[in-house]
PDB file of C-alpha atoms and ligand atoms in Angstrom:
ATOM      1  CA  UNK A   1      10.135 -53.312  18.154  1.00 54.00           C
ATOM      2  CA  UNK A   2      13.188 -51.594  19.356  1.00 78.00           C
ATOM      3  CA  UNK A   3      13.573 -47.795  19.657  1.00 94.00           C
ATOM      4  CA  UNK A   4      12.936 -45.712  16.457  1.00 97.00           C
ATOM      5  CA  UNK A   5      14.144 -42.326  16.323  1.00 98.00           C
ATOM      6  CA  UNK A   6      12.479 -39.475  14.425  1.00 98.00           C
ATOM      7  CA  UNK A   7      14.804 -36.397  13.805  1.00 98.00           C
ATOM      8  CA  UNK A   8      13.063 -33.219  14.577  1.00 99.00           C
ATOM      9  CA  UNK A   9      14.507 -31.380  11.684  1.00 98.00           C
ATOM     10  CA  UNK A  10      12.977 -34.000   9.300  1.00 98.00           C
ATOM     11  CA  UNK A  11       9.237 -33.521  10.599  1.00 98.00           C
ATOM     12  CA  UNK A  12       6.336 -30.806   9.982  1.00 98.00           C
ATOM     13  CA  UNK A  13       7.927 -27.682  11.848  1.00 99.00           C
ATOM     14  CA  UNK A  14       5.435 -24.875  12.202  1.00 98.00           C
ATOM     15  CA  UNK A  15       7.272 -21.601  13.615  1.00 98.00           C
ATOM     16  CA  UNK A  16      10.348 -22.809  13.780  1.00 98.00           C
ATOM     17  CA  UNK A  17      14.034 -22.958  11.957  1.00 98.00           C
ATOM     18  CA  UNK A  18      15.936 -26.820  11.797  1.00 98.00           C
ATOM     19  CA  UNK A  19      19.645 -25.353  12.766  1.00 98.00           C
ATOM     20  CA  UNK A  20      22.945 -27.021  13.607  1.00 98.00           C
ATOM     21  CA  UNK A  21      25.122 -24.676  15.601  1.00 98.00           C
ATOM     22  CA  UNK A  22      25.028 -26.197  19.194  1.00 99.00           C
ATOM     23  CA  UNK A  23      26.761 -29.457  19.473  1.00 98.00           C
ATOM     24  CA  UNK A  24      25.227 -32.655  20.355  1.00 98.00           C
ATOM     25  CA  UNK A  25      22.621 -33.356  18.229  1.00 98.00           C
ATOM     26  CA  UNK A  26      21.556 -36.417  16.609  1.00 98.00           C
ATOM     27  CA  UNK A  27      20.965 -36.272  12.387  1.00 98.00           C
ATOM     28  CA  UNK A  28      21.917 -32.727  10.896  1.00 98.00           C
ATOM     29  CA  UNK A  29      20.600 -31.250  13.667  1.00 98.00           C
ATOM     30  CA  UNK A  30      17.497 -29.987  16.026  1.00 99.00           C
ATOM     31  CA  UNK A  31      14.673 -27.669  15.729  1.00 99.00           C
ATOM     32  CA  UNK A  32      14.834 -24.241  17.244  1.00 99.00           C
ATOM     33  CA  UNK A  33      11.278 -23.245  17.884  1.00 99.00           C
ATOM     34  CA  UNK A  34      10.234 -19.786  17.410  1.00 98.00           C
ATOM     35  CA  UNK A  35       9.593 -17.836  21.083  1.00 98.00           C
ATOM     36  CA  UNK A  36       5.911 -18.311  20.504  1.00 98.00           C
ATOM     37  CA  UNK A  37       3.387 -20.176  21.947  1.00 98.00           C
ATOM     38  CA  UNK A  38       1.848 -22.455  19.072  1.00 98.00           C
ATOM     39  CA  UNK A  39       5.070 -23.178  17.590  1.00 98.00           C
ATOM     40  CA  UNK A  40       5.208 -27.190  17.213  1.00 99.00           C
ATOM     41  CA  UNK A  41       7.071 -30.031  15.897  1.00 99.00           C
ATOM     42  CA  UNK A  42       5.010 -32.800  14.541  1.00 99.00           C
ATOM     43  CA  UNK A  43       6.248 -36.140  13.572  1.00 99.00           C
ATOM     44  CA  UNK A  44       4.914 -39.298  11.775  1.00 98.00           C
ATOM     45  CA  UNK A  45       5.112 -42.430  13.761  1.00 98.00           C
ATOM     46  CA  UNK A  46       4.323 -45.891  12.518  1.00 95.00           C
ATOM     47  CA  UNK A  47       3.302 -48.332  14.840  1.00 95.00           C
ATOM     48  CA  UNK A  48       3.017 -52.345  14.542  1.00 93.00           C
ATOM     49  CA  UNK A  49       0.402 -52.574  16.671  1.00 95.00           C
ATOM     50  CA  UNK A  50      -2.012 -50.417  18.907  1.00 97.00           C
ATOM     51  CA  UNK A  51      -1.464 -49.956  22.509  1.00 97.00           C
ATOM     52  CA  UNK A  52       1.211 -48.121  24.792  1.00 97.00           C
ATOM     53  CA  UNK A  53       4.402 -46.927  23.522  1.00 97.00           C
ATOM     54  CA  UNK A  54       7.541 -44.844  25.323  1.00 98.00           C
ATOM     55  CA  UNK A  55       8.072 -41.722  23.880  1.00 98.00           C
ATOM     56  CA  UNK A  56      11.351 -40.079  24.503  1.00 98.00           C
ATOM     57  CA  UNK A  57      11.821 -36.160  23.774  1.00 98.00           C
ATOM     58  CA  UNK A  58      15.475 -35.405  23.370  1.00 98.00           C
ATOM     59  CA  UNK A  59      15.944 -31.574  23.671  1.00 99.00           C
ATOM     60  CA  UNK A  60      18.262 -28.308  25.402  1.00 99.00           C
ATOM     61  CA  UNK A  61      17.110 -25.420  27.059  1.00 99.00           C
ATOM     62  CA  UNK A  62      20.204 -23.185  27.907  1.00 98.00           C
ATOM     63  CA  UNK A  63      18.177 -20.904  29.839  1.00 98.00           C
ATOM     64  CA  UNK A  64      16.781 -20.830  33.187  1.00 98.00           C
ATOM     65  CA  UNK A  65      13.356 -20.589  32.282  1.00 98.00           C
ATOM     66  CA  UNK A  66      11.034 -23.990  31.568  1.00 98.00           C
ATOM     67  CA  UNK A  67       9.858 -24.625  27.870  1.00 98.00           C
ATOM     68  CA  UNK A  68       6.768 -26.435  28.697  1.00 98.00           C
ATOM     69  CA  UNK A  69       4.874 -28.273  25.833  1.00 99.00           C
ATOM     70  CA  UNK A  70       1.647 -30.117  25.259  1.00 98.00           C
ATOM     71  CA  UNK A  71       2.277 -33.911  23.710  1.00 98.00           C
ATOM     72  CA  UNK A  72      -0.862 -34.440  21.368  1.00 98.00           C
ATOM     73  CA  UNK A  73      -1.066 -38.121  19.680  1.00 98.00           C
ATOM     74  CA  UNK A  74      -3.064 -38.093  16.489  1.00 98.00           C
ATOM     75  CA  UNK A  75      -4.952 -34.670  17.373  1.00 98.00           C
ATOM     76  CA  UNK A  76      -5.595 -35.636  21.273  1.00 98.00           C
ATOM     77  CA  UNK A  77      -3.744 -33.921  23.732  1.00 98.00           C
ATOM     78  CA  UNK A  78      -1.896 -36.744  25.391  1.00 98.00           C
ATOM     79  CA  UNK A  79       0.176 -34.757  27.816  1.00 98.00           C
ATOM     80  CA  UNK A  80      -0.501 -31.072  28.655  1.00 98.00           C
ATOM     81  CA  UNK A  81       2.470 -28.638  30.179  1.00 98.00           C
ATOM     82  CA  UNK A  82       5.217 -31.311  29.691  1.00 98.00           C
ATOM     83  CA  UNK A  83       8.100 -29.844  31.555  1.00 98.00           C
ATOM     84  CA  UNK A  84      11.095 -28.870  29.570  1.00 98.00           C
ATOM     85  CA  UNK A  85      13.497 -26.776  32.163  1.00 98.00           C
ATOM     86  CA  UNK A  86      16.805 -25.367  31.532  1.00 98.00           C
ATOM     87  CA  UNK A  87      19.338 -28.119  31.111  1.00 98.00           C
ATOM     88  CA  UNK A  88      22.380 -25.599  31.413  1.00 98.00           C
ATOM     89  CA  UNK A  89      23.486 -25.034  28.030  1.00 98.00           C
ATOM     90  CA  UNK A  90      22.317 -25.123  24.731  1.00 99.00           C
ATOM     91  CA  UNK A  91      24.705 -27.850  23.903  1.00 99.00           C
ATOM     92  CA  UNK A  92      23.639 -29.805  27.102  1.00 99.00           C
ATOM     93  CA  UNK A  93      20.913 -32.255  26.167  1.00 98.00           C
ATOM     94  CA  UNK A  94      18.236 -34.428  28.534  1.00 98.00           C
ATOM     95  CA  UNK A  95      15.681 -36.819  27.529  1.00 98.00           C
ATOM     96  CA  UNK A  96      11.880 -36.726  28.805  1.00 98.00           C
ATOM     97  CA  UNK A  97      10.116 -39.652  28.695  1.00 98.00           C
ATOM     98  CA  UNK A  98       6.330 -40.123  28.818  1.00 98.00           C
ATOM     99  CA  UNK A  99       3.647 -43.184  27.964  1.00 98.00           C
ATOM    100  CA  UNK A 100       1.749 -42.615  24.949  1.00 98.00           C
ATOM    101  CA  UNK A 101      -0.988 -44.541  23.270  1.00 98.00           C
ATOM    102  CA  UNK A 102      -0.678 -45.428  19.635  1.00 98.00           C
ATOM    103  CA  UNK A 103      -2.695 -47.125  16.844  1.00 98.00           C
ATOM    104  CA  UNK A 104      -1.958 -49.526  14.818  1.00 98.00           C
ATOM    105  CA  UNK A 105      -0.020 -47.762  11.559  1.00 97.00           C
ATOM    106  CA  UNK A 106       0.639 -44.206  11.154  1.00 98.00           C
ATOM    107  CA  UNK A 107       0.224 -41.363  13.957  1.00 98.00           C
ATOM    108  CA  UNK A 108       1.027 -38.223  14.764  1.00 98.00           C
ATOM    109  CA  UNK A 109       2.866 -36.887  17.661  1.00 98.00           C
ATOM    110  CA  UNK A 110       2.920 -33.173  17.914  1.00 99.00           C
ATOM    111  CA  UNK A 111       5.252 -31.134  20.583  1.00 99.00           C
ATOM    112  CA  UNK A 112       3.380 -27.537  21.026  1.00 99.00           C
ATOM    113  CA  UNK A 113       4.691 -24.761  22.683  1.00 99.00           C
ATOM    114  CA  UNK A 114       2.756 -23.347  25.240  1.00 98.00           C
ATOM    115  CA  UNK A 115       4.259 -20.104  26.322  1.00 98.00           C
ATOM    116  CA  UNK A 116       5.668 -17.341  24.842  1.00 98.00           C
ATOM    117  CA  UNK A 117       9.363 -18.566  24.937  1.00 98.00           C
ATOM    118  CA  UNK A 118       8.360 -20.856  22.398  1.00 98.00           C
ATOM    119  CA  UNK A 119      10.108 -24.543  22.867  1.00 98.00           C
ATOM    120  CA  UNK A 120      13.257 -26.148  23.793  1.00 99.00           C
ATOM    121  CA  UNK A 121      15.791 -26.631  21.014  1.00 99.00           C
ATOM    122  CA  UNK A 122      14.412 -30.179  20.450  1.00 99.00           C
ATOM    123  CA  UNK A 123      17.012 -32.830  18.547  1.00 99.00           C
ATOM    124  CA  UNK A 124      14.391 -36.217  17.629  1.00 98.00           C
ATOM    125  CA  UNK A 125      11.712 -38.142  19.602  1.00 98.00           C
ATOM    126  CA  UNK A 126      12.016 -41.844  19.780  1.00 98.00           C
ATOM    127  CA  UNK A 127       9.256 -44.302  19.779  1.00 97.00           C
ATOM    128  CA  UNK A 128      10.111 -47.590  22.043  1.00 96.00           C
ATOM    129  CA  UNK A 129       7.485 -50.379  22.899  1.00 91.00           C
TER     130      UNK A 129
HETATM  131  C1  LIG B   1      19.537 -18.884  21.393  1.00 89.07           C
HETATM  132  C2  LIG B   1      19.708 -20.264  20.750  1.00 89.07           C
HETATM  133  C3  LIG B   1      19.366 -21.200  20.116  1.00 89.07           C
HETATM  134  C4  LIG B   1      17.564 -21.131  20.985  1.00 89.07           C
HETATM  135  C5  LIG B   1      17.085 -19.413  21.364  1.00 89.07           C
HETATM  136  C6  LIG B   1      16.000 -19.709  22.142  1.00 89.07           C
HETATM  137  O1  LIG B   1      19.494 -17.811  20.222  1.00 89.07           O
HETATM  138  O2  LIG B   1      21.166 -20.054  20.356  1.00 89.07           O
HETATM  139  O3  LIG B   1      19.661 -22.410  19.767  1.00 89.07           O
HETATM  140  O4  LIG B   1      16.595 -21.703  20.236  1.00 89.07           O
HETATM  141  O5  LIG B   1      18.081 -19.032  21.660  1.00 89.07           O
HETATM  142  O6  LIG B   1      15.742 -18.923  23.228  1.00 89.07           O
HETATM  143  O7  LIG B   1      14.997 -20.372  21.676  1.00 89.07           O
END
């Protein structure tokens, strides 16, 4: 299985909004998280088999303050306080790469802001096995 992309604007958004006013995104836009701890985007991803996968999160943060997020898979924290530091501009997109464990079949991946600034702008996640 190659990389499968899941757009943030098509995911479940809690306290955030899909927008398209900063260029360079994939798909039809990105998610602008509300500036609040607890705001999240949750994707449903499919895995042919259980095991480790590479998770990439594409984001932009036009501030100079980090926007850390917890990454949960199937409701359990897989990585806490993952840094999403400033990228220099809201139009400058970067990718964070993590390793997560997936179940066979359907999984949820949730990226939850942990500080009052909320999350960065998130374009998509990719799952690579
Ligand atoms: C600006 C920017 C948004 C961003 C927001 C933020 O308003 O245009 O795209 O999400 O700042 O600080 O979260």
